[in-house]
PDB file of C-alpha atoms in Angstrom:
ATOM      1  CA  UNK A 102      88.002  -5.356 -25.314  1.00 67.00           C
ATOM      2  CA  UNK A 103      87.670  -1.629 -24.641  1.00 76.00           C
ATOM      3  CA  UNK A 104      84.407  -0.240 -23.321  1.00 82.00           C
ATOM      4  CA  UNK A 105      82.443   1.293 -26.194  1.00 89.00           C
ATOM      5  CA  UNK A 106      82.161   5.077 -26.193  1.00 95.00           C
ATOM      6  CA  UNK A 107      78.800   6.401 -25.004  1.00 98.00           C
ATOM      7  CA  UNK A 108      77.957  10.078 -25.077  1.00 98.00           C
ATOM      8  CA  UNK A 109      74.967  12.304 -24.586  1.00 98.00           C
ATOM      9  CA  UNK A 110      73.389  13.422 -27.828  1.00 98.00           C
ATOM     10  CA  UNK A 111      73.071  17.108 -28.617  1.00 98.00           C
ATOM     11  CA  UNK A 112      70.542  18.881 -30.802  1.00 98.00           C
ATOM     12  CA  UNK A 113      73.118  18.547 -33.604  1.00 98.00           C
ATOM     13  CA  UNK A 114      72.733  14.751 -33.339  1.00 98.00           C
ATOM     14  CA  UNK A 115      68.979  14.830 -34.016  1.00 98.00           C
ATOM     15  CA  UNK A 116      69.364  13.364 -37.513  1.00 98.00           C
ATOM     16  CA  UNK A 117      71.469  10.429 -36.285  1.00 98.00           C
ATOM     17  CA  UNK A 118      69.140   9.755 -33.334  1.00 98.00           C
ATOM     18  CA  UNK A 119      66.152   9.895 -35.693  1.00 98.00           C
ATOM     19  CA  UNK A 120      67.829   7.510 -38.127  1.00 98.00           C
ATOM     20  CA  UNK A 121      68.508   4.944 -35.418  1.00 98.00           C
ATOM     21  CA  UNK A 122      64.969   5.211 -34.045  1.00 98.00           C
ATOM     22  CA  UNK A 123      63.547   4.801 -37.546  1.00 98.00           C
ATOM     23  CA  UNK A 124      65.817   1.778 -38.158  1.00 97.00           C
ATOM     24  CA  UNK A 125      64.574   0.243 -34.899  1.00 96.00           C
ATOM     25  CA  UNK A 126      60.930   0.560 -35.893  1.00 96.00           C
ATOM     26  CA  UNK A 127      61.642  -0.656 -39.419  1.00 96.00           C
ATOM     27  CA  UNK A 128      63.533  -3.724 -38.173  1.00 95.00           C
ATOM     28  CA  UNK A 129      60.645  -4.722 -35.923  1.00 92.00           C
ATOM     29  CA  UNK A 130      57.853  -3.872 -38.405  1.00 94.00           C
ATOM     30  CA  UNK A 131      56.524  -0.966 -36.370  1.00 93.00           C
ATOM     31  CA  UNK A 132      55.160   2.213 -37.916  1.00 95.00           C
ATOM     32  CA  UNK A 133      57.494   5.205 -38.007  1.00 96.00           C
ATOM     33  CA  UNK A 134      56.733   8.739 -39.126  1.00 97.00           C
ATOM     34  CA  UNK A 135      60.144   8.635 -40.829  1.00 97.00           C
ATOM     35  CA  UNK A 136      63.539  10.067 -39.945  1.00 98.00           C
ATOM     36  CA  UNK A 137      62.753  13.588 -41.195  1.00 98.00           C
ATOM     37  CA  UNK A 138      59.706  13.957 -38.908  1.00 98.00           C
ATOM     38  CA  UNK A 139      61.523  12.290 -36.002  1.00 98.00           C
ATOM     39  CA  UNK A 140      64.530  14.605 -36.401  1.00 98.00           C
ATOM     40  CA  UNK A 141      62.298  17.656 -36.360  1.00 98.00           C
ATOM     41  CA  UNK A 142      60.634  16.492 -33.148  1.00 98.00           C
ATOM     42  CA  UNK A 143      63.972  15.551 -31.598  1.00 98.00           C
ATOM     43  CA  UNK A 144      65.518  18.964 -32.248  1.00 98.00           C
ATOM     44  CA  UNK A 145      62.833  20.456 -30.012  1.00 97.00           C
ATOM     45  CA  UNK A 146      62.920  17.697 -27.387  1.00 98.00           C
ATOM     46  CA  UNK A 147      66.701  17.470 -27.095  1.00 98.00           C
ATOM     47  CA  UNK A 148      66.894  21.242 -26.626  1.00 98.00           C
ATOM     48  CA  UNK A 149      64.819  20.934 -23.448  1.00 97.00           C
ATOM     49  CA  UNK A 150      65.501  19.340 -20.085  1.00 95.00           C
ATOM     50  CA  UNK A 151      62.901  16.551 -20.050  1.00 97.00           C
ATOM     51  CA  UNK A 152      64.324  14.379 -22.858  1.00 98.00           C
ATOM     52  CA  UNK A 153      67.834  13.138 -23.507  1.00 98.00           C
ATOM     53  CA  UNK A 154      69.474  10.557 -25.706  1.00 98.00           C
ATOM     54  CA  UNK A 155      72.620   8.498 -25.310  1.00 98.00           C
ATOM     55  CA  UNK A 156      74.576   7.405 -28.365  1.00 98.00           C
ATOM     56  CA  UNK A 157      76.843   4.379 -28.315  1.00 98.00           C
ATOM     57  CA  UNK A 158      79.737   3.692 -30.645  1.00 96.00           C
ATOM     58  CA  UNK A 159      81.645   5.928 -33.021  1.00 92.00           C
ATOM     59  CA  UNK A 160      79.989   6.358 -35.391  1.00 94.00           C
ATOM     60  CA  UNK A 161      76.854   5.887 -33.296  1.00 97.00           C
ATOM     61  CA  UNK A 162      75.213   2.491 -33.764  1.00 97.00           C
ATOM     62  CA  UNK A 163      73.261   2.411 -30.495  1.00 98.00           C
ATOM     63  CA  UNK A 164      70.681   4.712 -28.951  1.00 98.00           C
ATOM     64  CA  UNK A 165      68.780   5.162 -25.713  1.00 98.00           C
ATOM     65  CA  UNK A 166      66.002   7.744 -25.707  1.00 98.00           C
ATOM     66  CA  UNK A 167      64.898   8.820 -22.235  1.00 98.00           C
ATOM     67  CA  UNK A 168      62.187  11.105 -20.899  1.00 98.00           C
ATOM     68  CA  UNK A 169      61.988  12.467 -17.360  1.00 98.00           C
ATOM     69  CA  UNK A 170      58.875  13.281 -15.372  1.00 97.00           C
ATOM     70  CA  UNK A 171      58.076  14.312 -11.807  1.00 96.00           C
ATOM     71  CA  UNK A 172      56.462  11.722  -9.559  1.00 95.00           C
ATOM     72  CA  UNK A 173      54.726  12.177  -6.228  1.00 96.00           C
ATOM     73  CA  UNK A 174      56.240   8.973  -4.777  1.00 93.00           C
ATOM     74  CA  UNK A 175      59.867   9.995  -5.243  1.00 95.00           C
ATOM     75  CA  UNK A 176      61.921  13.052  -4.345  1.00 97.00           C
ATOM     76  CA  UNK A 177      63.483  13.162  -7.809  1.00 97.00           C
ATOM     77  CA  UNK A 178      62.174  12.611 -11.309  1.00 97.00           C
ATOM     78  CA  UNK A 179      61.446   9.208 -12.823  1.00 97.00           C
ATOM     79  CA  UNK A 180      63.177   8.323 -16.090  1.00 98.00           C
ATOM     80  CA  UNK A 181      61.408   6.301 -18.755  1.00 97.00           C
ATOM     81  CA  UNK A 182      63.649   4.504 -21.212  1.00 98.00           C
ATOM     82  CA  UNK A 183      61.405   5.163 -24.205  1.00 97.00           C
ATOM     83  CA  UNK A 184      63.573   3.349 -26.736  1.00 97.00           C
ATOM     84  CA  UNK A 185      66.813   1.402 -26.767  1.00 97.00           C
ATOM     85  CA  UNK A 186      68.338   0.066 -29.949  1.00 97.00           C
ATOM     86  CA  UNK A 187      71.637  -1.284 -31.213  1.00 97.00           C
ATOM     87  CA  UNK A 188      72.059  -1.845 -34.941  1.00 97.00           C
ATOM     88  CA  UNK A 189      72.237  -5.562 -35.838  1.00 96.00           C
ATOM     89  CA  UNK A 190      75.858  -5.465 -37.049  1.00 96.00           C
ATOM     90  CA  UNK A 191      76.993  -4.059 -33.672  1.00 96.00           C
ATOM     91  CA  UNK A 192      75.096  -6.388 -31.336  1.00 94.00           C
ATOM     92  CA  UNK A 193      77.254  -8.443 -29.025  1.00 92.00           C
ATOM     93  CA  UNK A 194      79.981  -5.763 -28.900  1.00 93.00           C
ATOM     94  CA  UNK A 195      78.951  -4.424 -25.471  1.00 95.00           C
ATOM     95  CA  UNK A 196      77.349  -1.243 -26.768  1.00 97.00           C
ATOM     96  CA  UNK A 197      73.948  -1.934 -25.191  1.00 97.00           C
ATOM     97  CA  UNK A 198      75.510  -2.676 -21.820  1.00 97.00           C
ATOM     98  CA  UNK A 199      77.664   0.443 -21.998  1.00 97.00           C
ATOM     99  CA  UNK A 200      74.605   2.547 -22.836  1.00 98.00           C
ATOM    100  CA  UNK A 201      72.651   1.153 -19.860  1.00 98.00           C
ATOM    101  CA  UNK A 202      75.613   1.710 -17.515  1.00 97.00           C
ATOM    102  CA  UNK A 203      75.875   5.330 -18.689  1.00 98.00           C
ATOM    103  CA  UNK A 204      72.092   5.736 -18.343  1.00 98.00           C
ATOM    104  CA  UNK A 205      72.172   4.585 -14.721  1.00 98.00           C
ATOM    105  CA  UNK A 206      75.225   6.737 -13.930  1.00 98.00           C
ATOM    106  CA  UNK A 207      73.746   9.862 -15.549  1.00 98.00           C
ATOM    107  CA  UNK A 208      70.429   9.323 -13.783  1.00 98.00           C
ATOM    108  CA  UNK A 209      72.130   8.912 -10.405  1.00 97.00           C
ATOM    109  CA  UNK A 210      74.162  12.082 -10.956  1.00 97.00           C
ATOM    110  CA  UNK A 211      71.014  13.926 -12.061  1.00 97.00           C
ATOM    111  CA  UNK A 212      69.004  13.016  -8.961  1.00 97.00           C
ATOM    112  CA  UNK A 213      66.670  10.629 -10.777  1.00 98.00           C
ATOM    113  CA  UNK A 214      64.884   8.362  -8.295  1.00 97.00           C
ATOM    114  CA  UNK A 215      63.848   5.473 -10.588  1.00 96.00           C
ATOM    115  CA  UNK A 216      64.197   4.239 -14.153  1.00 97.00           C
ATOM    116  CA  UNK A 217      61.254   2.528 -15.846  1.00 96.00           C
ATOM    117  CA  UNK A 218      61.460   0.317 -18.932  1.00 95.00           C
ATOM    118  CA  UNK A 219      58.606  -1.280 -20.854  1.00 92.00           C
ATOM    119  CA  UNK A 220      59.449  -4.611 -22.479  1.00 92.00           C
ATOM    120  CA  UNK A 221      57.150  -6.739 -24.621  1.00 89.00           C
ATOM    121  CA  UNK A 222      56.062  -9.986 -23.004  1.00 88.00           C
ATOM    122  CA  UNK A 223      57.607 -12.139 -25.722  1.00 89.00           C
ATOM    123  CA  UNK A 224      60.917 -10.279 -25.824  1.00 91.00           C
ATOM    124  CA  UNK A 225      62.697 -12.550 -23.369  1.00 93.00           C
ATOM    125  CA  UNK A 226      66.135 -11.522 -24.657  1.00 93.00           C
ATOM    126  CA  UNK A 227      65.458  -7.895 -23.683  1.00 93.00           C
ATOM    127  CA  UNK A 228      64.040  -9.013 -20.331  1.00 93.00           C
ATOM    128  CA  UNK A 229      67.198 -11.006 -19.580  1.00 95.00           C
ATOM    129  CA  UNK A 230      69.388  -8.113 -20.750  1.00 95.00           C
ATOM    130  CA  UNK A 231      67.725  -5.634 -18.391  1.00 96.00           C
ATOM    131  CA  UNK A 232      67.725  -8.127 -15.498  1.00 94.00           C
ATOM    132  CA  UNK A 233      71.489  -8.592 -15.996  1.00 95.00           C
ATOM    133  CA  UNK A 234      71.782  -4.833 -15.549  1.00 96.00           C
ATOM    134  CA  UNK A 235      69.843  -4.719 -12.275  1.00 94.00           C
ATOM    135  CA  UNK A 236      66.285  -4.070 -13.473  1.00 95.00           C
ATOM    136  CA  UNK A 237      63.301  -6.098 -12.250  1.00 91.00           C
ATOM    137  CA  UNK A 238      60.118  -7.206 -13.988  1.00 89.00           C
ATOM    138  CA  UNK A 239      58.471  -7.684 -10.617  1.00 87.00           C
ATOM    139  CA  UNK A 240      58.387  -5.877  -7.301  1.00 83.00           C
ATOM    140  CA  UNK A 241      61.498  -7.036  -5.398  1.00 80.00           C
ATOM    141  CA  UNK A 242      59.604  -6.893  -2.082  1.00 84.00           C
ATOM    142  CA  UNK A 243      56.446  -8.777  -3.114  1.00 89.00           C
ATOM    143  CA  UNK A 244      57.589 -10.620  -6.275  1.00 89.00           C
ATOM    144  CA  UNK A 245      54.411  -9.290  -7.926  1.00 91.00           C
ATOM    145  CA  UNK A 246      54.754  -8.935 -11.727  1.00 89.00           C
ATOM    146  CA  UNK A 247      54.597  -5.464 -13.233  1.00 82.00           C
ATOM    147  CA  UNK A 248      52.241  -4.781 -16.145  1.00 83.00           C
ATOM    148  CA  UNK A 249      52.061  -1.964 -18.642  1.00 82.00           C
ATOM    149  CA  UNK A 250      48.765  -0.611 -19.927  1.00 86.00           C
ATOM    150  CA  UNK A 251      48.231   2.195 -22.405  1.00 85.00           C
ATOM    151  CA  UNK A 252      45.636   3.929 -24.495  1.00 88.00           C
ATOM    152  CA  UNK A 253      46.699   5.800 -27.583  1.00 84.00           C
ATOM    153  CA  UNK A 254      44.827   9.073 -28.059  1.00 90.00           C
TER     154      UNK A 254
END
């Protein structure tokens, strides 16, 4: 099987990115401001240098949305994989893996020092997926589990 096509989204892809993000939230019963609001926000974000998206498949059925930030502990920025989604009908076709491989490659080329991903405790499938692609849910040196805390403002 051929490796699925993965490309970097442009501002012109904002509607498709927004649609996939909205579908993701809808599938998992999470609030979404809707694709129109998301697309408007994405047009601004994708035009800058701190946010990028990767689209997988043609037409796109997979998405990774990534934000970059400086970090005092690393010489380069840290990438946060904000969202990753593959439409149900395309799961198992290698699109998610191809997106993660492109994410890692683009981050290496861009001087990114680390990639962070937040995964829900009960989402063991996602945990296994990311572990298969070289990510760790614990510190490799101490085996201490990582935890995510947040406060919405």
